[in-house]
Short mmCIF file of C-alpha atoms in Angstrom, two decimals:
data_model
loop_
_atom_site.label_atom_id
_atom_site.label_comp_id
_atom_site.label_asym_id
_atom_site.label_seq_id
_atom_site.Cartn_x
_atom_site.Cartn_y
_atom_site.Cartn_z
CA MET Q 1 -17.34 11.56 12.35
CA ASN Q 2 -18.59 8.90 14.81
CA ARG Q 3 -17.72 10.61 18.43
CA ARG Q 4 -17.37 6.39 19.24
CA GLU Q 5 -14.48 5.98 16.66
CA LEU Q 6 -12.18 8.32 19.05
CA ASN Q 7 -12.52 5.90 22.28
CA ALA Q 8 -10.71 2.36 22.84
CA GLY Q 9 -14.53 1.45 23.40
CA ALA Q 10 -15.61 1.86 19.84
CA LEU Q 11 -14.60 -1.87 18.17
CA ALA Q 12 -14.64 -3.18 22.10
CA ALA Q 13 -18.27 -2.19 22.33
CA ALA Q 14 -18.65 -4.38 18.65
CA ALA Q 15 -16.49 -6.92 20.45
CA GLY Q 16 -19.00 -7.10 23.60
CA LEU Q 17 -21.24 -7.83 21.01
CA LEU Q 18 -19.78 -11.16 20.77
CA ASN Q 19 -20.80 -12.05 23.82
CA SER Q 20 -24.31 -12.10 22.58
CA GLY Q 21 -25.50 -15.65 22.51
CA SER Q 22 -21.96 -16.76 23.26
CA ALA Q 23 -20.81 -19.82 25.88
CA ALA Q 24 -17.26 -18.47 25.67
CA ALA Q 25 -15.96 -18.17 28.81
CA ALA Q 26 -12.38 -16.82 29.21
CA GLU Q 27 -9.96 -19.40 30.69
CA PRO Q 28 -8.81 -19.97 34.05
CA SER Q 29 -5.37 -17.90 34.57
CA PRO Q 30 -2.69 -20.32 34.69
CA GLN Q 31 -1.81 -19.14 38.33
CA GLY Q 32 -5.29 -19.53 39.52
CA SER Q 33 -5.06 -16.39 40.67
CA ALA Q 34 -9.05 -14.85 41.97
CA ALA Q 35 -11.31 -13.29 39.23
CA ARG Q 36 -11.38 -9.42 40.00
CA SER Q 37 -14.46 -7.90 39.56
CA GLY Q 38 -14.69 -4.75 36.70
CA PRO Q 39 -13.08 -4.29 33.93
CA LEU Q 40 -9.94 -6.18 33.09
CA GLN Q 41 -6.45 -3.77 33.73
CA ILE Q 42 -3.91 -3.96 31.14
CA GLY Q 43 -0.91 -1.35 31.22
CA LEU Q 44 1.28 -1.05 28.38
CA LEU Q 45 4.41 0.81 28.83
CA MET Q 46 5.66 3.47 27.01
CA TYR Q 47 9.71 5.00 27.36
CA PRO Q 48 11.25 6.96 24.54
CA GLY Q 49 12.77 5.11 21.95
CA PHE Q 50 10.54 2.29 22.27
CA PHE Q 51 9.14 0.17 18.92
CA ALA Q 52 5.90 1.36 18.13
CA GLN Q 53 4.65 -2.20 16.81
CA ASP Q 54 5.80 -3.58 19.48
CA LEU Q 55 2.87 -1.54 21.29
CA VAL Q 56 0.61 -1.39 18.63
CA GLY Q 57 0.35 -4.47 17.74
CA PRO Q 58 -0.74 -6.13 21.31
CA TYR Q 59 -3.23 -3.22 21.24
CA THR Q 60 -5.15 -3.81 18.29
CA VAL Q 61 -5.95 -6.66 20.09
CA PHE Q 62 -6.08 -5.57 23.66
CA GLY Q 63 -7.75 -2.20 22.81
CA ASN Q 64 -10.75 -4.54 20.82
CA MET Q 65 -11.41 -6.82 24.05
CA PRO Q 66 -14.94 -6.29 25.51
CA ASN Q 67 -14.69 -4.90 29.63
CA THR Q 68 -11.32 -4.12 29.07
CA GLN Q 69 -8.86 -0.83 29.92
CA VAL Q 70 -5.92 -0.12 28.75
CA HIS Q 71 -3.25 2.06 30.62
CA LEU Q 72 -0.63 3.36 28.44
CA VAL Q 73 2.10 4.46 30.83
CA SER Q 74 4.54 6.35 30.94
CA LYS Q 75 6.91 8.39 33.63
CA THR Q 76 4.82 11.54 32.83
CA LEU Q 77 1.91 12.27 30.85
CA GLY Q 78 4.29 14.14 28.44
CA PRO Q 79 4.09 12.60 24.60
CA VAL Q 80 6.62 10.00 23.72
CA THR Q 81 8.18 9.76 20.81
CA ALA Q 82 9.10 5.88 19.50
CA VAL Q 83 10.73 4.26 16.55
CA PRO Q 84 10.11 5.21 13.89
CA ALA Q 85 9.23 8.39 14.91
CA LEU Q 86 6.27 8.44 16.09
CA THR Q 87 4.78 10.86 18.91
CA MET Q 88 2.10 9.24 21.21
CA HIS Q 89 0.25 10.55 24.17
CA PRO Q 90 0.59 8.03 27.52
CA THR Q 91 -2.73 8.01 29.22
CA ALA Q 92 -1.26 7.31 32.98
CA THR Q 93 1.66 7.90 34.74
CA TYR Q 94 3.81 5.33 37.19
CA GLU Q 95 1.65 6.99 40.04
CA THR Q 96 -1.68 7.07 38.18
CA CYS Q 97 -1.77 3.29 36.63
CA PRO Q 98 -3.83 1.45 38.73
CA ARG Q 99 -1.90 -0.52 41.18
CA ASP Q 100 -3.54 -3.95 40.54
CA LEU Q 101 -3.11 -5.13 36.85
CA ASP Q 102 -4.28 -7.87 34.87
CA LEU Q 103 -1.41 -7.70 32.68
CA ILE Q 104 1.53 -5.48 32.19
CA MET Q 105 3.32 -5.40 28.97
CA ALA Q 106 6.69 -3.88 28.09
CA PRO Q 107 7.56 -3.58 24.82
CA GLY Q 108 11.03 -3.84 23.32
CA GLY Q 109 13.68 -1.11 21.21
CA VAL Q 110 17.57 -0.78 20.74
CA GLU Q 111 19.57 1.45 22.80
CA SER Q 112 16.45 3.20 24.35
CA THR Q 113 15.58 -0.28 25.63
CA VAL Q 114 19.20 -0.41 27.46
CA ALA Q 115 18.51 3.11 29.39
CA ALA Q 116 14.94 1.74 29.95
CA MET Q 117 16.09 -1.82 32.11
CA GLN Q 118 18.83 1.12 33.73
CA ASP Q 119 15.87 3.32 34.47
CA PRO Q 120 15.75 3.25 38.49
CA ASP Q 121 11.96 4.56 38.34
CA LEU Q 122 11.20 2.53 35.55
CA ILE Q 123 12.04 -0.42 36.65
CA ALA Q 124 11.17 0.05 40.32
CA PHE Q 125 7.27 0.45 38.19
CA VAL Q 126 7.33 -2.68 35.76
CA ARG Q 127 8.87 -4.32 39.55
CA ASP Q 128 5.71 -2.80 41.49
CA ARG Q 129 3.05 -3.63 38.93
CA GLY Q 130 4.43 -6.80 38.30
CA SER Q 131 5.27 -8.21 41.42
CA ARG Q 132 1.06 -8.21 41.99
CA ALA Q 133 -0.08 -8.34 38.24
CA ARG Q 134 -2.14 -11.72 36.90
CA PHE Q 135 0.24 -11.39 34.08
CA VAL Q 136 3.81 -10.26 33.47
CA THR Q 137 4.79 -9.78 29.87
CA SER Q 138 6.88 -8.63 27.35
CA VAL Q 139 7.39 -7.95 23.38
CA CYS Q 140 10.65 -8.10 21.59
CA THR Q 141 13.72 -6.96 23.95
CA GLY Q 142 11.18 -5.46 26.63
CA SER Q 143 11.83 -9.40 27.85
CA LEU Q 144 15.53 -7.82 28.83
CA ILE Q 145 13.09 -4.60 31.02
CA LEU Q 146 11.66 -7.68 33.09
CA GLY Q 147 14.63 -9.21 33.67
CA ALA Q 148 16.23 -6.25 34.68
CA THR Q 149 13.11 -6.23 37.40
CA GLY Q 150 14.70 -9.79 38.72
CA LEU Q 151 10.82 -11.28 37.46
CA LEU Q 152 12.36 -13.58 35.29
CA LYS Q 153 15.04 -15.01 37.45
CA GLY Q 154 14.23 -18.95 37.34
CA TYR Q 155 11.57 -18.64 34.14
CA ARG Q 156 12.06 -19.91 30.40
CA ALA Q 157 11.77 -16.69 28.16
CA THR Q 158 12.42 -15.50 24.82
CA SER Q 159 13.15 -12.02 23.18
CA HIS Q 160 13.94 -10.96 20.24
CA TRP Q 161 16.30 -12.82 18.23
CA LEU Q 162 19.14 -10.56 18.34
CA ALA Q 163 19.17 -10.62 22.78
CA ARG Q 164 18.24 -14.25 23.19
CA ASP Q 165 21.20 -14.96 24.52
CA VAL Q 166 20.87 -12.07 26.86
CA LEU Q 167 18.19 -13.62 29.27
CA LYS Q 168 20.35 -15.57 30.73
CA GLU Q 169 22.36 -12.89 32.58
CA PHE Q 170 18.96 -12.30 34.42
CA GLY Q 171 18.64 -16.19 35.43
CA ALA Q 172 16.70 -16.47 32.63
CA SER Q 173 16.54 -19.39 30.37
CA TYR Q 174 15.85 -18.63 26.52
CA ALA Q 175 13.16 -20.88 25.23
CA PRO Q 176 12.37 -21.09 21.70
CA GLY Q 177 8.88 -20.00 20.17
CA ARG Q 178 7.07 -17.00 18.89
CA VAL Q 179 4.88 -16.89 22.28
CA VAL Q 180 6.88 -18.63 25.26
CA ILE Q 181 4.39 -18.83 28.28
CA ASP Q 182 6.02 -20.16 32.19
CA ARG Q 183 3.69 -19.87 34.48
CA ASN Q 184 2.16 -16.20 34.74
CA ARG Q 185 4.93 -15.09 32.56
CA ILE Q 186 4.25 -14.29 29.22
CA THR Q 187 7.29 -13.30 26.52
CA GLY Q 188 7.03 -12.46 23.08
CA GLY Q 189 10.05 -12.45 20.15
CA GLY Q 190 10.83 -9.41 18.12
CA VAL Q 191 8.33 -6.83 16.93
CA THR Q 192 5.61 -8.36 14.64
CA ALA Q 193 5.78 -11.27 17.26
CA GLY Q 194 3.32 -8.60 19.42
CA LEU Q 195 0.24 -9.52 17.44
CA ASP Q 196 0.38 -13.06 18.33
CA PHE Q 197 1.31 -12.50 21.56
CA GLY Q 198 -1.94 -10.77 21.75
CA LEU Q 199 -3.64 -12.83 20.18
CA THR Q 200 -2.56 -15.80 22.50
CA VAL Q 201 -2.87 -13.91 25.68
CA ALA Q 202 -6.50 -13.00 24.48
CA GLY Q 203 -7.34 -16.55 24.18
CA ILE Q 204 -6.27 -17.05 27.56
CA LEU Q 205 -8.22 -14.05 29.22
CA ILE Q 206 -11.26 -13.95 27.37
CA GLY Q 207 -11.82 -17.03 25.22
CA LYS Q 208 -10.42 -18.38 22.34
CA GLU Q 209 -14.12 -17.68 20.54
CA GLN Q 210 -13.78 -14.06 21.25
CA ALA Q 211 -9.66 -13.79 20.10
CA GLU Q 212 -10.59 -15.20 16.85
CA ALA Q 213 -13.38 -12.89 16.61
CA ILE Q 214 -10.48 -10.10 16.84
CA GLN Q 215 -8.38 -12.01 14.82
CA LEU Q 216 -10.77 -11.56 11.70
CA VAL Q 217 -12.11 -8.26 12.84
CA HIS Q 218 -8.36 -7.38 12.04
CA GLU Q 219 -7.74 -9.64 8.77
CA TYR Q 220 -4.87 -11.39 10.29
CA ASN Q 221 -4.10 -13.76 7.79
CA PRO Q 222 -0.52 -13.15 7.31
CA GLU Q 223 1.22 -13.43 3.75
CA PRO Q 224 5.06 -12.20 3.63
CA PRO Q 225 6.10 -11.22 1.02
CA PHE Q 226 9.45 -12.84 1.32
CA GLN Q 227 11.18 -15.52 3.49
CA ALA Q 228 12.98 -13.65 5.58
CA GLY Q 229 11.67 -13.48 9.25
CA SER Q 230 13.65 -15.39 11.54
CA PRO Q 231 17.52 -15.81 11.63
CA GLU Q 232 16.77 -19.74 10.50
CA THR Q 233 14.84 -18.96 7.39
CA ALA Q 234 16.26 -15.90 6.17
CA PRO Q 235 18.98 -16.33 3.38
CA PRO Q 236 22.57 -16.54 5.57
CA GLU Q 237 24.30 -13.61 3.97
CA ILE Q 238 21.07 -11.29 5.17
CA THR Q 239 21.38 -12.71 8.98
CA ALA Q 240 25.02 -11.91 9.13
CA ARG Q 241 24.79 -8.54 7.98
CA VAL Q 242 21.99 -7.60 10.53
CA ARG Q 243 23.90 -9.46 13.20
CA ARG Q 244 26.70 -7.31 12.00
CA ILE Q 245 24.52 -4.05 12.30
CA PHE Q 246 23.41 -4.90 15.20
CA ALA Q 247 26.43 -6.28 17.50
CA PRO Q 248 26.94 -3.08 18.99
CA SER Q 249 23.85 -2.80 20.52
CA THR Q 250 23.57 -6.44 21.63
CA GLU Q 251 26.75 -6.37 23.34
CA HIS Q 252 25.29 -2.52 25.00
CA MET Q 253 22.00 -4.94 26.27
CA ARG Q 254 24.57 -7.54 27.54
CA LEU Q 255 26.81 -5.56 29.79
CA ALA Q 256 24.06 -3.45 30.95
CA ALA Q 257 22.32 -7.26 31.72
CA VAL Q 258 25.68 -8.17 33.70
CA ARG Q 259 25.81 -5.01 35.07
CA ILE Q 260 22.57 -5.15 36.57
CA ALA Q 261 23.16 -8.94 37.81
CA ALA Q 262 25.98 -8.04 39.91
CA GLN Q 263 23.78 -5.61 41.98
CA PRO Q 264 23.14 -6.39 45.54
CA GLY Q 265 19.88 -8.23 46.04
CA PHE Q 266 19.39 -8.53 42.75
CA MET Z 1 19.47 6.97 25.56
CA ASN Z 2 20.98 7.45 22.36
CA ARG Z 3 19.69 10.24 20.46
CA ARG Z 4 19.26 8.62 17.07
CA GLU Z 5 16.79 6.26 18.50
CA LEU Z 6 13.90 9.53 18.46
CA ASN Z 7 14.65 9.58 14.93
CA ALA Z 8 13.15 7.74 12.25
CA GLY Z 9 16.65 7.87 10.81
CA ALA Z 10 17.56 5.66 13.61
CA LEU Z 11 17.40 2.23 12.17
CA ALA Z 12 17.17 3.60 9.03
CA ALA Z 13 20.91 4.38 9.42
CA ALA Z 14 21.43 0.81 10.20
CA ALA Z 15 19.61 -0.25 7.07
CA GLY Z 16 21.53 2.39 5.28
CA LEU Z 17 24.73 0.11 6.32
CA LEU Z 18 22.73 -2.43 4.29
CA ASN Z 19 24.33 -1.13 0.97
CA SER Z 20 27.73 -1.64 1.94
CA GLY Z 21 28.85 -4.38 -0.81
CA SER Z 22 25.56 -5.40 -1.63
CA ALA Z 23 24.28 -5.33 -5.54
CA ALA Z 24 21.15 -4.67 -4.99
CA ALA Z 25 19.31 -2.26 -6.65
CA ALA Z 26 15.45 -1.31 -6.67
CA GLU Z 27 13.36 -2.40 -9.20
CA PRO Z 28 12.19 0.02 -12.05
CA SER Z 29 9.03 1.46 -10.93
CA PRO Z 30 5.72 -0.36 -12.58
CA GLN Z 31 4.65 3.28 -14.49
CA GLY Z 32 8.18 3.27 -15.81
CA SER Z 33 8.56 7.09 -13.96
CA ALA Z 34 11.14 8.98 -13.80
CA ALA Z 35 13.54 8.21 -11.06
CA ARG Z 36 14.01 11.31 -8.82
CA SER Z 37 17.34 12.68 -7.12
CA GLY Z 38 17.13 12.47 -3.50
CA PRO Z 39 15.16 10.59 -1.01
CA LEU Z 40 12.89 9.02 -1.72
CA GLN Z 41 9.64 11.13 -0.12
CA ILE Z 42 6.06 9.00 1.50
CA GLY Z 43 3.05 10.53 2.64
CA LEU Z 44 1.15 8.66 5.54
CA LEU Z 45 -2.39 10.05 5.54
CA MET Z 46 -3.70 10.54 9.26
CA TYR Z 47 -7.07 11.00 10.14
CA PRO Z 48 -9.54 11.24 13.23
CA GLY Z 49 -10.17 7.39 14.10
CA PHE Z 50 -8.00 5.31 11.89
CA PHE Z 51 -7.05 2.38 12.94
CA ALA Z 52 -3.01 2.26 14.52
CA GLN Z 53 -2.27 -0.70 13.20
CA ASP Z 54 -3.11 0.12 9.31
CA LEU Z 55 -0.43 3.08 9.75
CA VAL Z 56 2.13 1.93 12.40
CA GLY Z 57 2.43 -1.69 9.83
CA PRO Z 58 3.94 -0.32 6.92
CA TYR Z 59 5.43 2.74 8.78
CA THR Z 60 7.42 0.19 10.54
CA VAL Z 61 8.88 -1.08 7.17
CA PHE Z 62 8.83 2.61 5.45
CA GLY Z 63 10.20 4.00 8.52
CA ASN Z 64 13.15 1.89 8.17
CA MET Z 65 14.54 1.97 4.92
CA PRO Z 66 17.60 4.03 4.00
CA ASN Z 67 17.07 6.93 2.36
CA THR Z 68 13.71 7.77 2.69
CA GLN Z 69 11.31 10.58 4.21
CA VAL Z 70 8.28 9.73 5.95
CA HIS Z 71 5.55 12.50 6.26
CA LEU Z 72 2.57 11.59 8.28
CA VAL Z 73 -0.17 13.85 7.13
CA SER Z 74 -3.05 15.56 8.35
CA LYS Z 75 -5.45 18.42 8.06
CA THR Z 76 -3.70 20.44 10.81
CA LEU Z 77 -0.40 19.43 13.32
CA GLY Z 78 -2.60 19.21 15.94
CA PRO Z 79 -2.93 15.62 17.73
CA VAL Z 80 -4.81 12.81 15.52
CA THR Z 81 -6.42 9.94 18.03
CA ALA Z 82 -6.85 6.34 16.35
CA VAL Z 83 -8.49 3.42 17.64
CA PRO Z 84 -7.77 2.13 19.56
CA ALA Z 85 -7.78 5.49 21.55
CA LEU Z 86 -3.52 6.18 20.59
CA THR Z 87 -3.19 10.07 20.13
CA MET Z 88 -0.32 10.92 17.71
CA HIS Z 89 1.13 14.09 16.15
CA PRO Z 90 1.47 14.51 12.39
CA THR Z 91 4.62 16.15 10.90
CA ALA Z 92 2.88 17.70 7.89
CA THR Z 93 -0.47 19.04 6.96
CA TYR Z 94 -2.11 19.15 3.35
CA GLU Z 95 -0.34 22.30 2.42
CA THR Z 96 3.46 21.61 3.89
CA CYS Z 97 3.79 17.94 2.28
CA PRO Z 98 5.90 17.94 -0.04
CA ARG Z 99 3.98 17.99 -3.94
CA ASP Z 100 5.62 15.14 -5.33
CA LEU Z 101 5.82 12.07 -3.27
CA ASP Z 102 7.17 8.36 -4.50
CA LEU Z 103 3.78 6.99 -2.32
CA ILE Z 104 1.29 8.03 -0.67
CA MET Z 105 -0.86 5.91 1.50
CA ALA Z 106 -4.41 5.99 2.93
CA PRO Z 107 -5.03 3.72 6.24
CA GLY Z 108 -8.55 2.22 7.29
CA GLY Z 109 -10.77 2.66 9.40
CA VAL Z 110 -14.97 1.93 9.92
CA GLU Z 111 -17.42 4.91 10.54
CA SER Z 112 -14.07 7.33 10.98
CA THR Z 113 -13.13 6.14 7.13
CA VAL Z 114 -16.94 7.14 6.32
CA ALA Z 115 -16.23 10.91 7.28
CA ALA Z 116 -12.74 10.97 5.78
CA MET Z 117 -14.36 9.70 1.76
CA GLN Z 118 -16.86 12.61 2.28
CA ASP Z 119 -14.27 14.92 3.64
CA PRO Z 120 -13.71 17.66 1.10
CA ASP Z 121 -10.10 19.23 1.96
CA LEU Z 122 -8.77 15.43 2.45
CA ILE Z 123 -10.34 13.87 -0.80
CA ALA Z 124 -8.38 16.84 -2.68
CA PHE Z 125 -5.47 16.53 -0.88
CA VAL Z 126 -5.40 12.42 -1.92
CA ARG Z 127 -6.42 13.04 -5.30
CA ASP Z 128 -3.61 16.08 -5.71
CA ARG Z 129 -1.26 14.23 -4.31
CA GLY Z 130 -1.90 10.62 -5.72
CA SER Z 131 -2.35 12.32 -9.38
CA ARG Z 132 1.76 12.90 -9.66
CA ALA Z 133 3.09 10.28 -6.79
CA ARG Z 134 4.81 6.98 -8.32
CA PHE Z 135 2.59 4.89 -6.20
CA VAL Z 136 -0.98 5.39 -5.00
CA THR Z 137 -1.40 2.79 -1.76
CA SER Z 138 -3.70 2.09 0.83
CA VAL Z 139 -4.24 -0.22 3.46
CA CYS Z 140 -7.84 -1.71 4.56
CA THR Z 141 -10.64 0.21 4.03
CA GLY Z 142 -8.51 2.96 2.94
CA SER Z 143 -8.88 1.90 -0.26
CA LEU Z 144 -12.64 3.25 -0.14
CA ILE Z 145 -10.66 6.58 0.07
CA LEU Z 146 -8.50 6.14 -3.03
CA GLY Z 147 -11.94 5.13 -4.10
CA ALA Z 148 -13.90 8.35 -3.41
CA THR Z 149 -10.80 10.33 -4.80
CA GLY Z 150 -11.65 8.83 -8.10
CA LEU Z 151 -8.09 7.47 -8.78
CA LEU Z 152 -9.14 3.72 -8.66
CA LYS Z 153 -11.31 4.01 -11.66
CA GLY Z 154 -10.45 1.60 -13.99
CA TYR Z 155 -8.46 -0.70 -11.49
CA ARG Z 156 -7.94 -3.76 -9.55
CA ALA Z 157 -7.87 -3.49 -5.54
CA THR Z 158 -8.34 -5.24 -2.59
CA SER Z 159 -10.10 -3.68 0.94
CA HIS Z 160 -10.96 -4.99 3.99
CA TRP Z 161 -12.64 -7.66 3.62
CA LEU Z 162 -15.95 -6.29 4.82
CA ALA Z 163 -15.70 -3.58 2.40
CA ARG Z 164 -14.66 -5.88 -0.61
CA ASP Z 165 -18.47 -5.27 -2.71
CA VAL Z 166 -18.13 -1.53 -1.84
CA LEU Z 167 -15.39 -1.26 -4.54
CA LYS Z 168 -17.17 -1.67 -7.27
CA GLU Z 169 -18.98 1.84 -6.66
CA PHE Z 170 -15.96 3.23 -7.25
CA GLY Z 171 -15.72 1.84 -10.51
CA ALA Z 172 -12.47 -0.50 -9.16
CA SER Z 173 -12.65 -3.96 -9.57
CA TYR Z 174 -12.16 -6.69 -6.34
CA ALA Z 175 -8.75 -8.67 -6.37
CA PRO Z 176 -8.26 -11.58 -4.43
CA GLY Z 177 -5.07 -11.03 -2.56
CA ARG Z 178 -3.61 -9.82 0.69
CA VAL Z 179 -1.70 -7.23 -1.83
CA VAL Z 180 -2.90 -6.26 -4.72
CA ILE Z 181 -0.77 -4.17 -7.59
CA ASP Z 182 -1.99 -2.75 -10.90
CA ARG Z 183 0.43 -0.42 -12.61
CA ASN Z 184 0.99 2.34 -9.87
CA ARG Z 185 -2.12 1.28 -7.65
CA ILE Z 186 -0.92 -0.75 -4.56
CA THR Z 187 -3.74 -1.97 -2.20
CA GLY Z 188 -3.52 -3.96 0.89
CA GLY Z 189 -6.52 -6.39 2.66
CA GLY Z 190 -7.66 -5.55 5.94
CA VAL Z 191 -5.35 -4.03 9.20
CA THR Z 192 -2.46 -6.49 9.65
CA ALA Z 193 -1.95 -6.30 5.93
CA GLY Z 194 -0.22 -3.44 6.47
CA LEU Z 195 3.09 -5.59 7.12
CA ASP Z 196 2.89 -7.90 3.98
CA PHE Z 197 1.94 -4.15 2.00
CA GLY Z 198 4.58 -2.72 3.42
CA LEU Z 199 7.18 -5.11 3.04
CA THR Z 200 6.22 -5.55 -0.71
CA VAL Z 201 5.85 -2.44 -1.31
CA ALA Z 202 9.87 -2.03 -0.05
CA GLY Z 203 10.46 -4.81 -2.51
CA ILE Z 204 9.66 -2.56 -5.37
CA LEU Z 205 11.50 0.65 -4.09
CA ILE Z 206 14.76 -0.49 -2.69
CA GLY Z 207 14.75 -4.25 -3.94
CA LYS Z 208 14.26 -7.71 -2.35
CA GLU Z 209 17.40 -7.62 -0.49
CA GLN Z 210 17.24 -4.58 1.28
CA ALA Z 211 13.43 -5.68 2.11
CA GLU Z 212 14.51 -9.15 3.35
CA ALA Z 213 16.47 -7.45 5.83
CA ILE Z 214 13.86 -5.42 7.67
CA GLN Z 215 11.58 -8.07 7.64
CA LEU Z 216 14.42 -9.73 9.54
CA VAL Z 217 15.31 -7.01 11.56
CA HIS Z 218 11.54 -7.26 12.81
CA GLU Z 219 11.30 -10.91 13.01
CA TYR Z 220 8.12 -11.32 10.63
CA ASN Z 221 7.90 -15.03 10.89
CA PRO Z 222 4.16 -14.53 12.42
CA GLU Z 223 2.67 -17.35 13.69
CA PRO Z 224 -1.15 -16.66 14.28
CA PRO Z 225 -2.46 -18.73 17.39
CA PHE Z 226 -5.75 -19.16 15.69
CA GLN Z 227 -7.49 -19.96 12.26
CA ALA Z 228 -9.40 -17.13 11.99
CA GLY Z 229 -7.67 -14.59 10.16
CA SER Z 230 -10.13 -14.31 6.69
CA PRO Z 231 -13.80 -15.11 6.38
CA GLU Z 232 -12.87 -18.17 4.53
CA THR Z 233 -10.65 -19.57 7.01
CA ALA Z 234 -12.56 -18.50 10.22
CA PRO Z 235 -15.16 -20.46 11.98
CA PRO Z 236 -18.41 -19.55 9.54
CA GLU Z 237 -20.20 -18.46 12.85
CA ILE Z 238 -17.77 -15.96 13.82
CA THR Z 239 -17.57 -14.85 10.42
CA ALA Z 240 -21.25 -14.70 10.62
CA ARG Z 241 -21.23 -12.78 14.16
CA VAL Z 242 -18.38 -10.48 12.75
CA ARG Z 243 -20.25 -9.69 10.14
CA ARG Z 244 -23.94 -8.65 11.55
CA ILE Z 245 -22.08 -6.52 13.68
CA PHE Z 246 -20.68 -4.37 11.44
CA ALA Z 247 -23.52 -4.54 8.76
CA PRO Z 248 -24.68 -0.93 9.63
CA SER Z 249 -21.18 0.31 8.80
CA THR Z 250 -20.79 -1.53 5.78
CA GLU Z 251 -24.13 0.11 4.38
CA HIS Z 252 -22.56 3.27 5.71
CA MET Z 253 -19.65 2.72 3.53
CA ARG Z 254 -21.93 1.79 0.69
CA LEU Z 255 -24.23 4.33 0.65
CA ALA Z 256 -21.35 6.82 1.25
CA ALA Z 257 -19.65 5.70 -2.03
CA VAL Z 258 -22.77 5.71 -4.17
CA ARG Z 259 -23.30 8.82 -2.86
CA ILE Z 260 -20.10 9.89 -4.08
CA ALA Z 261 -20.06 8.26 -7.34
CA ALA Z 262 -23.18 9.96 -8.26
CA GLN Z 263 -21.70 13.33 -8.13
CA PRO Z 264 -21.51 15.17 -11.46
CA GLY Z 265 -17.68 14.93 -12.99
CA PHE Z 266 -16.64 11.78 -10.77
#
């Protein structure tokens, strides 16, 4: 087996070749922050019970960007089990993750996210890195974690469709859209929106042409076999049933948000 | 944190509730094999350097199907590092994986897949379980692993677009389509096709209504920001560049296939 296959750099190295003869330049950051030297620094958060797809979708894109270091960040370097059950290893801790990130991303979950929103260490980490990062981002209910840090106050954002109404508790306003960009906050919809989010971000960070190459390498040419991907398009009885099943968890998210936003200093 | 979040059963339990009041029944298997009693048994193959998204996409669907056990199968229970760099833990070995599976799935990779095609233990395992499984399936270049077992001889199949031409070396015929079904062989296109593949399979195994609920829970309502998901739709210069970058690996796949198909008894 080719040893390079085991590195995030494997396809990134290939993607790097895309630079050859290409005039594509990264677009300027919406916040116009000064360009850093060295590789792009990206931090993807891991916590017990996060949705594997929320992280793997964007990582599939970011892990193949040229001149990019991706850090999988958790409280410790111990294994973290996602949903569905998949035990993975972080590569950095809250302490060892670079202080200055180009992008930080929080994935979502269900009750696990309610717990993460109320984990002081996790929130302190995301608030700290987020306060300096060029881009503060999330996929799915990860936006509730951003909300809990206060970093979405006064911003438009999205979340998993079941959690849309929770955003306002944090002073954010829900905006429709698969990927919502408001200044340097970029939030994606539920779970699978992470692929659209990742490519959108890649377009901003490394330019459209390179993002298109990454899309082609991963044959992202989706053809869902059913029309049930959103509450607006799914059969109404399916939407009602899913809403009913998740009603307790949605209420847990809202109650946690209300509690967090009521804390002094929020 | 809710302990149940850590189990593949977390959302499966929720999805199980979808049964309530639902008349949806699983459609009969195309090969009409006898229904097994007990939970559906699904084996997802892991090997060093496989594409994380190839497995996590379908697992996001299968891991949330009611009454389903998913086994993440590798040579040993030691950690396996995917591409991009993500170290994960299998849950079963070639020895401990159930003998009779409802479905076996091989994910793809690049040079890692060339190695997997030529790994006698891996091939013996896939051939053994595949010879009895209700469905023999793959995502991306995983179809070359199926090809190497001989299980695609005389079948229509697909693969990652870069590897389409390799299928014929194994006596399979390439068929266009995001997901190709020929009797009990179900093959998906490159990487992200795993989501479409997973939902298609869920529709067959547990019925359309439950598959739609899983699609809605994961908000699979894709909106790629660019039109570059296939060699037919991407800008021609992007397709040409990606093809050039991967030409050596594509040739390694073809040469390995020719070698394997020339072995006595293939």
